[in-house]
CSV table of N, CA and C in Angstrom, one decimal:
chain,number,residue,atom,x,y,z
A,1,UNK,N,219.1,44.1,-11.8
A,1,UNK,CA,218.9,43.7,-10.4
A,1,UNK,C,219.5,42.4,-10.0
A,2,UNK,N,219.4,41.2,-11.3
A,2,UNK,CA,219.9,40.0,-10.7
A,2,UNK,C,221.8,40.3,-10.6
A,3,UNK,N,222.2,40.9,-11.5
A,3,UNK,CA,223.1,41.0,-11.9
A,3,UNK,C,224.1,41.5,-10.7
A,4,UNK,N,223.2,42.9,-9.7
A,4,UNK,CA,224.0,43.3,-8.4
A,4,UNK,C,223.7,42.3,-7.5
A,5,UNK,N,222.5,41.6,-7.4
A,5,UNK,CA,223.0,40.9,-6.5
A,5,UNK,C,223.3,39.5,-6.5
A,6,UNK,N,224.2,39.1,-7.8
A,6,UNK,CA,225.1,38.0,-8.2
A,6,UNK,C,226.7,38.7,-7.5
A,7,UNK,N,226.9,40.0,-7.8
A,7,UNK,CA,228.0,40.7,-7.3
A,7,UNK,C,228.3,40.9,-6.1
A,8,UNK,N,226.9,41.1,-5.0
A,8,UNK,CA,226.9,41.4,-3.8
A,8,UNK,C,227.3,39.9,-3.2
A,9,UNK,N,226.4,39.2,-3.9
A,9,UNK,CA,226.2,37.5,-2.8
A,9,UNK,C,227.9,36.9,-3.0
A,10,UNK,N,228.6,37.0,-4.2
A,10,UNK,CA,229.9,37.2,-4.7
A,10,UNK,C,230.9,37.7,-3.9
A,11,UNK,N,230.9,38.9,-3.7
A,11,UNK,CA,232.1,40.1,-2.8
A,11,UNK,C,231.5,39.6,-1.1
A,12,UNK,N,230.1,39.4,-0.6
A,12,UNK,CA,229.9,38.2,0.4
A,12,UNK,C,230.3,37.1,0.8
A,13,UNK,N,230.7,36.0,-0.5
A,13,UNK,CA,231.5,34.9,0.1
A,13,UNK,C,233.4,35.0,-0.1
A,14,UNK,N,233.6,35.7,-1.1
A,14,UNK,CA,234.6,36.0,-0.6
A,14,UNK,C,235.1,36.7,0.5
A,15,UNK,N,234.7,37.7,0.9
A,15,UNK,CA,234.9,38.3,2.4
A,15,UNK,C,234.5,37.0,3.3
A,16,UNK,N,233.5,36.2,3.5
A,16,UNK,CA,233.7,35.6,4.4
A,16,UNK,C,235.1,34.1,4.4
A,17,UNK,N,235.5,33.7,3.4
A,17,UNK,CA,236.6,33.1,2.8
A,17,UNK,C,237.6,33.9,3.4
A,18,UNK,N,237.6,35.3,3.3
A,18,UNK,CA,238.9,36.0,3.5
A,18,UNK,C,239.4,36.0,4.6
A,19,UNK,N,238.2,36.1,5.7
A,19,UNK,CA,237.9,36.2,7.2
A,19,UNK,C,238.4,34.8,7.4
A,20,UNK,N,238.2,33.7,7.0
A,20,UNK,CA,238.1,32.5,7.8
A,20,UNK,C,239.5,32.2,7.7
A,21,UNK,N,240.6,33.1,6.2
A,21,UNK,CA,241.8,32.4,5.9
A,21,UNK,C,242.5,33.4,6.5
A,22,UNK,N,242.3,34.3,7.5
A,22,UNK,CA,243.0,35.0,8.4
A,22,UNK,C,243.7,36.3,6.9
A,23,UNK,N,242.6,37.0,6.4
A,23,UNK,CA,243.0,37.7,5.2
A,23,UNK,C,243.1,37.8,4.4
A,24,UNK,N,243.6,36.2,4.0
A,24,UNK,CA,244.1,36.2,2.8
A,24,UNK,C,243.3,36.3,1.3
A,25,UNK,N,242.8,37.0,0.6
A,25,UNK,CA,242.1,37.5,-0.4
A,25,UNK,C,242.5,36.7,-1.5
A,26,UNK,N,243.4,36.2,-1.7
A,26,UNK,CA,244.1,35.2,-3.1
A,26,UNK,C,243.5,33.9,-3.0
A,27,UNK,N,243.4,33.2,-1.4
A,27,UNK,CA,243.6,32.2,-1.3
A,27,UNK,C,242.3,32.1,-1.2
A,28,UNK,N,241.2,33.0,-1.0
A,28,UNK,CA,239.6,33.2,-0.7
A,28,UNK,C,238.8,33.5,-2.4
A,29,UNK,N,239.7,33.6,-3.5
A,29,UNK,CA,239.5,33.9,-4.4
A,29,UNK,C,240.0,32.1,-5.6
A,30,UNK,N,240.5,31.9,-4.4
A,30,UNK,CA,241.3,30.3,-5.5
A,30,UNK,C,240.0,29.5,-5.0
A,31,UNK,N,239.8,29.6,-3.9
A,31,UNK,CA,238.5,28.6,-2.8
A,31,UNK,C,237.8,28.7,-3.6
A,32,UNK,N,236.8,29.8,-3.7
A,32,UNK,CA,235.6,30.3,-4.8
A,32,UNK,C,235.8,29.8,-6.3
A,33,UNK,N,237.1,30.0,-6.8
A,33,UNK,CA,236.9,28.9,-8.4
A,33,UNK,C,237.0,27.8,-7.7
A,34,UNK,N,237.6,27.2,-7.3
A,34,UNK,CA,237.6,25.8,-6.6
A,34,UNK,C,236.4,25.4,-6.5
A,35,UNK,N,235.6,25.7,-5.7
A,35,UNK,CA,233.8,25.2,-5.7
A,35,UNK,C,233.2,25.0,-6.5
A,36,UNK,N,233.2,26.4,-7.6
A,36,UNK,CA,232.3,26.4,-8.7
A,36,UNK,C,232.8,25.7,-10.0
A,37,UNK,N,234.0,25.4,-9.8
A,37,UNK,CA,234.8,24.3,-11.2
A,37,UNK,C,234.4,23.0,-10.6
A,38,UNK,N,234.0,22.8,-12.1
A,38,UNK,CA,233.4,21.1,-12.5
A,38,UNK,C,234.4,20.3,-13.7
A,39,UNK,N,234.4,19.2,-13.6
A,39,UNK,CA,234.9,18.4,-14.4
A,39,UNK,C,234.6,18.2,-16.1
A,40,UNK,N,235.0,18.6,-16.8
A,40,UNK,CA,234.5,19.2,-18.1
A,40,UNK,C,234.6,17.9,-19.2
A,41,UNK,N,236.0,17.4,-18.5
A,41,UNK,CA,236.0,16.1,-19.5
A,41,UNK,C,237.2,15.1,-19.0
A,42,UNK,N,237.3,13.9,-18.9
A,42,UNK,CA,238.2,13.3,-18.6
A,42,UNK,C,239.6,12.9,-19.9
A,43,UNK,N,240.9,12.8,-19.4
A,43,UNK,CA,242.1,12.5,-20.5
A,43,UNK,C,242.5,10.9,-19.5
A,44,UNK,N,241.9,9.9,-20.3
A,44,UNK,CA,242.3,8.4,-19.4
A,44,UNK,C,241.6,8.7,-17.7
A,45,UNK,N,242.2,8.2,-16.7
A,45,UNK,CA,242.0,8.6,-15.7
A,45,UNK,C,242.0,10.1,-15.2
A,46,UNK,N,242.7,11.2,-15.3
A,46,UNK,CA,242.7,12.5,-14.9
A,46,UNK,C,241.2,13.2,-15.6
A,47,UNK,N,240.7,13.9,-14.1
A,47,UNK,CA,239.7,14.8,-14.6
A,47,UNK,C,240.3,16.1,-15.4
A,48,UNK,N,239.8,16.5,-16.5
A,48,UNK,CA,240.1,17.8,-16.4
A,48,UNK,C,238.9,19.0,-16.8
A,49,UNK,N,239.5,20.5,-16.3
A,49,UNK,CA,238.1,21.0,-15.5
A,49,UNK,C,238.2,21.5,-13.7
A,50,UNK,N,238.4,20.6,-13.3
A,50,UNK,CA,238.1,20.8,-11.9
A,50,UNK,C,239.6,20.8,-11.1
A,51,UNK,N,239.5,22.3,-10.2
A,51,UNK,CA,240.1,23.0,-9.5
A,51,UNK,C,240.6,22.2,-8.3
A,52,UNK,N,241.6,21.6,-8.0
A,52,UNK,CA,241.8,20.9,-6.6
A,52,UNK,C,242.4,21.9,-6.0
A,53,UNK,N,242.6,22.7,-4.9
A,53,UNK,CA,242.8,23.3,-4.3
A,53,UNK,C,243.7,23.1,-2.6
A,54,UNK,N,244.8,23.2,-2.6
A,54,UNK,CA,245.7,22.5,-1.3
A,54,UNK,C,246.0,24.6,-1.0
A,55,UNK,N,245.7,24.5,0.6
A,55,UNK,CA,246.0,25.3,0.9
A,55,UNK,C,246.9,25.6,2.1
A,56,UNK,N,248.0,25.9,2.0
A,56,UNK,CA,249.6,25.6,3.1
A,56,UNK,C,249.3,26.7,4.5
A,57,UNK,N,250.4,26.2,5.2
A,57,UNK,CA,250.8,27.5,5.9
A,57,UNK,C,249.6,27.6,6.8
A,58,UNK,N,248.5,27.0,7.3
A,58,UNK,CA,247.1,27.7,7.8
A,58,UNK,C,247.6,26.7,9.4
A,59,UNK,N,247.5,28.0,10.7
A,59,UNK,CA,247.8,27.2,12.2
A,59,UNK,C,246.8,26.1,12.2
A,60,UNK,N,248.0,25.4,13.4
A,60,UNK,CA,247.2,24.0,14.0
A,60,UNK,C,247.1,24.7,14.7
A,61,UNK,N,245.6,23.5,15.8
A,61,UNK,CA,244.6,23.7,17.2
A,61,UNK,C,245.6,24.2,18.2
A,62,UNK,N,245.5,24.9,18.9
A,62,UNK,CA,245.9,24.9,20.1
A,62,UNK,C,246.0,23.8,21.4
A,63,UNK,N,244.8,23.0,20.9
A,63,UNK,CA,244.7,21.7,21.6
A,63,UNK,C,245.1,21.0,20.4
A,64,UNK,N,246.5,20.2,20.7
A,64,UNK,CA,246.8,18.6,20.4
A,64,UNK,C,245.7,17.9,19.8
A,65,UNK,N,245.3,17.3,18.4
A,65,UNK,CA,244.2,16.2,18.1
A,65,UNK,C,243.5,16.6,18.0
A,66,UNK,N,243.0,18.4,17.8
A,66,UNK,CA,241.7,19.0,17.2
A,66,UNK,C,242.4,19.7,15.8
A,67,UNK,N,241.2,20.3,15.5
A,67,UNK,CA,241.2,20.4,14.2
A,67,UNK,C,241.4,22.3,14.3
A,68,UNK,N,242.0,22.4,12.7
A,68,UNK,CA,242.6,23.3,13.0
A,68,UNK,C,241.6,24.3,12.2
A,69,UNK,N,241.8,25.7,13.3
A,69,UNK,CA,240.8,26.8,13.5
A,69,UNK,C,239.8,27.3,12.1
A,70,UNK,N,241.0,27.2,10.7
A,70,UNK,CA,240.9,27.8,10.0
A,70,UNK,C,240.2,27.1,8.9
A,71,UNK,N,240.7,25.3,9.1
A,71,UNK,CA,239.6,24.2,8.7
A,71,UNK,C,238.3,24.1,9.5
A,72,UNK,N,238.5,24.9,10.5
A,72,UNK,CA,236.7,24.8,11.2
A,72,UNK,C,235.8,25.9,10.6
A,73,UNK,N,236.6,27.2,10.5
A,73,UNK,CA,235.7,28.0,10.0
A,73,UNK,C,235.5,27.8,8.5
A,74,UNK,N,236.2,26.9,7.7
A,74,UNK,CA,235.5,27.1,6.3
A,74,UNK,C,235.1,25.7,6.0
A,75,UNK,N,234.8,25.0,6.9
A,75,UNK,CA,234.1,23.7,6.6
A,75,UNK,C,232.4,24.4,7.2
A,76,UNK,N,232.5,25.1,8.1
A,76,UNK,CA,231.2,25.7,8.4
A,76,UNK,C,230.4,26.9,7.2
A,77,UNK,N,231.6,27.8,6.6
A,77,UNK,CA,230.9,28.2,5.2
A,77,UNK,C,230.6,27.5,4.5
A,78,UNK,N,231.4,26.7,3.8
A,78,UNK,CA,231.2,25.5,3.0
A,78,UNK,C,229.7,24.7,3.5
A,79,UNK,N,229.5,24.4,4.2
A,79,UNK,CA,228.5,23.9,4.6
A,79,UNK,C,227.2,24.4,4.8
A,80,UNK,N,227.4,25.9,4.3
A,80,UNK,CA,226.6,27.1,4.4
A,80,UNK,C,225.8,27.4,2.9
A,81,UNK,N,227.1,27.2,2.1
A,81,UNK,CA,226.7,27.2,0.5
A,81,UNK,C,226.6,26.3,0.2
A,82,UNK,N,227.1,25.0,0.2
A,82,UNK,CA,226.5,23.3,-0.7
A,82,UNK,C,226.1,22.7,-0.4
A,83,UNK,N,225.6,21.7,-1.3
A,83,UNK,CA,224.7,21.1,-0.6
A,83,UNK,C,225.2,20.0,0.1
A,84,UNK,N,226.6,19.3,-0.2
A,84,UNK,CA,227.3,18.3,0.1
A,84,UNK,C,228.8,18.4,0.5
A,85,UNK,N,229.3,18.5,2.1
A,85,UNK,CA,230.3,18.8,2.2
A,85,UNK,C,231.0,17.8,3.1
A,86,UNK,N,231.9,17.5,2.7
A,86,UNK,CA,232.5,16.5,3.8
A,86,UNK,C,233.5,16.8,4.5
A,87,UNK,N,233.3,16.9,6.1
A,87,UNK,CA,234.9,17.5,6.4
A,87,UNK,C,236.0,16.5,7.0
A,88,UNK,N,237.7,15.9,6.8
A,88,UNK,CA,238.2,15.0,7.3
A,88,UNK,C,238.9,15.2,8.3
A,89,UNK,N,239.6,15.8,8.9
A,89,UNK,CA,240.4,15.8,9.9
A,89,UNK,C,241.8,14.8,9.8
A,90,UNK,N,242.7,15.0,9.5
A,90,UNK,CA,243.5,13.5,8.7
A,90,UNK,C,244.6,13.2,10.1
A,91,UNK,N,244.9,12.3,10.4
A,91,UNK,CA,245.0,11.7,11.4
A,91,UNK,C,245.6,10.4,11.0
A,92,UNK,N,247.0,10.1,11.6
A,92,UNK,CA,248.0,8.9,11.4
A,92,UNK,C,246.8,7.6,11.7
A,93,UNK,N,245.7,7.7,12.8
A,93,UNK,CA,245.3,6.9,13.1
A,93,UNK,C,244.4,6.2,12.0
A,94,UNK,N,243.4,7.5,11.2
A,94,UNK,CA,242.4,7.5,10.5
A,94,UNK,C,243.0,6.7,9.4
A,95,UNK,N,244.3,7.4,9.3
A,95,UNK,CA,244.9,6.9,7.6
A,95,UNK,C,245.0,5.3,7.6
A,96,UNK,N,245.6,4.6,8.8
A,96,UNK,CA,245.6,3.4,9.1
A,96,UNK,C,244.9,2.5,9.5
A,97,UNK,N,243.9,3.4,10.0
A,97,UNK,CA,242.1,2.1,10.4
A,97,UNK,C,241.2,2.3,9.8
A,98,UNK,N,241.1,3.7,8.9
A,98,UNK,CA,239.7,3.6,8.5
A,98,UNK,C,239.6,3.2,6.8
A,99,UNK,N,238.5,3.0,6.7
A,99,UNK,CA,238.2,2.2,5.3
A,99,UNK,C,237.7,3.6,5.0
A,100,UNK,N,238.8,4.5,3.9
A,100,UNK,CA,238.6,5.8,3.6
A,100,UNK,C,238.0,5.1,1.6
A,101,UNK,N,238.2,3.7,1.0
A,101,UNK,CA,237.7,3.4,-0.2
A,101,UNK,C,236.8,2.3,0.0
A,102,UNK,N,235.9,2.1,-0.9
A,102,UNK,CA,234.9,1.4,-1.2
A,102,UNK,C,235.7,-0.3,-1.1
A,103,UNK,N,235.1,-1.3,-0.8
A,103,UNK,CA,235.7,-2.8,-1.2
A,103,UNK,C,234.1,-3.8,-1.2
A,104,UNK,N,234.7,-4.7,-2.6
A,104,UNK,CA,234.0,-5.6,-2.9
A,104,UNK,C,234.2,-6.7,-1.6
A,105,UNK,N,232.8,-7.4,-1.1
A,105,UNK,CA,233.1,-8.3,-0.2
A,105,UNK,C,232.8,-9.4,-1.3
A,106,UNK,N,233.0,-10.9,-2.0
A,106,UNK,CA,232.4,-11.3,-2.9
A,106,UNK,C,231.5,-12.8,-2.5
A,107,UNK,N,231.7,-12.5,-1.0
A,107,UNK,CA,230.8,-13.5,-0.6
A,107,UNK,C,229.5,-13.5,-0.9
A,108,UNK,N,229.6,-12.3,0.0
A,108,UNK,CA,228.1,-11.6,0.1
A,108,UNK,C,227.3,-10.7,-1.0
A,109,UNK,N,228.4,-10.8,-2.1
A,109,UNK,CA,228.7,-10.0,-3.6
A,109,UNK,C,227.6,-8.4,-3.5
A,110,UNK,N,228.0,-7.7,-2.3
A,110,UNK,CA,228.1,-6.7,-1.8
A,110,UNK,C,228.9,-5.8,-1.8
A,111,UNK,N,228.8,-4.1,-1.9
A,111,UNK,CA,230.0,-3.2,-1.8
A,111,UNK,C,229.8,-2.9,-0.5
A,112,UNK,N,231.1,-2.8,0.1
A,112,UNK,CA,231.3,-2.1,1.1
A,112,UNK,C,231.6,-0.7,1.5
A,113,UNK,N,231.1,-0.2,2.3
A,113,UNK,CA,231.4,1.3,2.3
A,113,UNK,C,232.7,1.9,2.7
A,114,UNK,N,232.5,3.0,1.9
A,114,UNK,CA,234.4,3.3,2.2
A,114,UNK,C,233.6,4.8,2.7
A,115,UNK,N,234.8,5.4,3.6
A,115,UNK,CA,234.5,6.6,3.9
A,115,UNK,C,234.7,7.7,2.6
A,116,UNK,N,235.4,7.6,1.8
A,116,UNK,CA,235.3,8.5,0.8
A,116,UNK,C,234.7,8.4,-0.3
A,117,UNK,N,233.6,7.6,0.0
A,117,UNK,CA,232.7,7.3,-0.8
A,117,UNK,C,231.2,8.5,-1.1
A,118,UNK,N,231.5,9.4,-1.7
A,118,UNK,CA,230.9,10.0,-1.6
A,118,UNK,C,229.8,10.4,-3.0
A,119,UNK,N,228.8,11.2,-2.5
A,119,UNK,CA,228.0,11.6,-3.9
A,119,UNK,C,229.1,12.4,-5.0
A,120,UNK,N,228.1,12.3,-5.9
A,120,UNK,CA,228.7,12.7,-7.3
A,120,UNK,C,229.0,14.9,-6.8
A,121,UNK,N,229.8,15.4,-7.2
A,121,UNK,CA,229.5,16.8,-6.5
A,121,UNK,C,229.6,17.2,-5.3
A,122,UNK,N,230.4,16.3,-4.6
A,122,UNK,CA,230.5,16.6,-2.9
A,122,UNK,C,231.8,17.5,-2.8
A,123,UNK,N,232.1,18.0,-1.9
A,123,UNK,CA,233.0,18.8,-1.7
A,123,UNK,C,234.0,18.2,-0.5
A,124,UNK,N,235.0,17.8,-0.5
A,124,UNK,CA,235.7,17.2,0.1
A,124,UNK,C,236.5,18.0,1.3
A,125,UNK,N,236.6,18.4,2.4
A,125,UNK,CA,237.7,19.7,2.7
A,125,UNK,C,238.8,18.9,3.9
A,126,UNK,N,239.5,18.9,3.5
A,126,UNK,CA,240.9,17.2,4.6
A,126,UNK,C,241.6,18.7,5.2
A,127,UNK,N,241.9,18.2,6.6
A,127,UNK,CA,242.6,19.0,7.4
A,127,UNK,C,243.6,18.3,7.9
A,128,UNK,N,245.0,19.1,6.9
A,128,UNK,CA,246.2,18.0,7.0
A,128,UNK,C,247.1,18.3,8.4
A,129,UNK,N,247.0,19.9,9.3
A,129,UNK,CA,247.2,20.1,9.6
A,129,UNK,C,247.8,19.0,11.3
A,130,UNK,N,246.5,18.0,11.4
A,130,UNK,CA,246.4,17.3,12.4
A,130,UNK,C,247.1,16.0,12.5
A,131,UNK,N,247.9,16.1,10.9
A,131,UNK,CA,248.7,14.8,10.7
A,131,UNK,C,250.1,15.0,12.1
A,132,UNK,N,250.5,13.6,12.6
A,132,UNK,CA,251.6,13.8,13.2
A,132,UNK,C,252.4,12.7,12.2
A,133,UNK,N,253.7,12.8,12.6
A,133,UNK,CA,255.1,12.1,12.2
A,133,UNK,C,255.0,10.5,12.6
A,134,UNK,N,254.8,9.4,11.6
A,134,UNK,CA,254.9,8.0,12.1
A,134,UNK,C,254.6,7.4,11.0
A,135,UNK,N,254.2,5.5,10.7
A,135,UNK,CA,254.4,5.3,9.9
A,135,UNK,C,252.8,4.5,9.3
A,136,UNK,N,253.0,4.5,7.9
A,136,UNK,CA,251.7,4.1,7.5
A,136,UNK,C,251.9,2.8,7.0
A,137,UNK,N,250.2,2.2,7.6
A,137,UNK,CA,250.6,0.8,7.4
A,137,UNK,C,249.4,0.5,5.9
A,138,UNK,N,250.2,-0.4,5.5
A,138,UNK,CA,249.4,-0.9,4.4
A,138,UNK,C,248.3,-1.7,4.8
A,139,UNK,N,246.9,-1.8,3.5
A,139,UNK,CA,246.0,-2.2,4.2
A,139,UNK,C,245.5,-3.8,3.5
């Protein structure tokens, strides 16, 4: 019994992954190990283990500066199954004002919050779609 409905709940989020990627069954099947891969061991800096996942080719908004259709509907599944999801929208502006890393202040010998500061196991989903053409400034 557990076992069909490990298969049902299974052939469930893929179909809805498949739906959200306008069909695509490969790329709703890369998503699914993507989530469920964990970090197994580190070699120096590089995790290895865990599935990063860049998915091309998916339309921008129809409106200018929103986010795109296909990042809306799987930031909402995503958000359905974990417990921790973060969604970014990436944006020439964001890249250049926002404090997306942590910084020591050493006055106040306090960390400062960075937006990608996130819990251990969060799911990160960036929609590159909304980048435009211009230049990034250093911070």
């Amino acid at each position: 019994a557990a076992r069909h409905q490990m298969v049902a709940t299974r052939a469930a989020v893929v179909e809805a992954f498949t739906s959200a990627l306008s069909g695509d069954a490969l790329s709703a099947e890369l998503l699914l190990f993507s989530i469920i891969s964990r970090v197994l061991t580190r070699r120096g800096e590089a995790p290895i283990g865990k599935l990063a996942l860049n998915i091309s080719g998916c339309p921008a908004a129809l409106t200018a500066g929103k986010a795109s259709p296909v990042w809306s509907s799987l930031l909402n599944i995503l958000r359905e199954l974990l417990p921790t999801v973060y969604g970014m929208p990436l944006t020439l502006q964001k890249l250049n004002d926002s404090k997306l890393i942590p910084e020591k202040d050493y006055e106040a010998n306090v960390l400062l919050y960075g937006e990608l500061q996130l819990p251990a196991g969060s799911t990160l989903l960036l929609d590159e779609t909304t980048l435009t053409p211009g230049k990034l400034t250093e911070a």
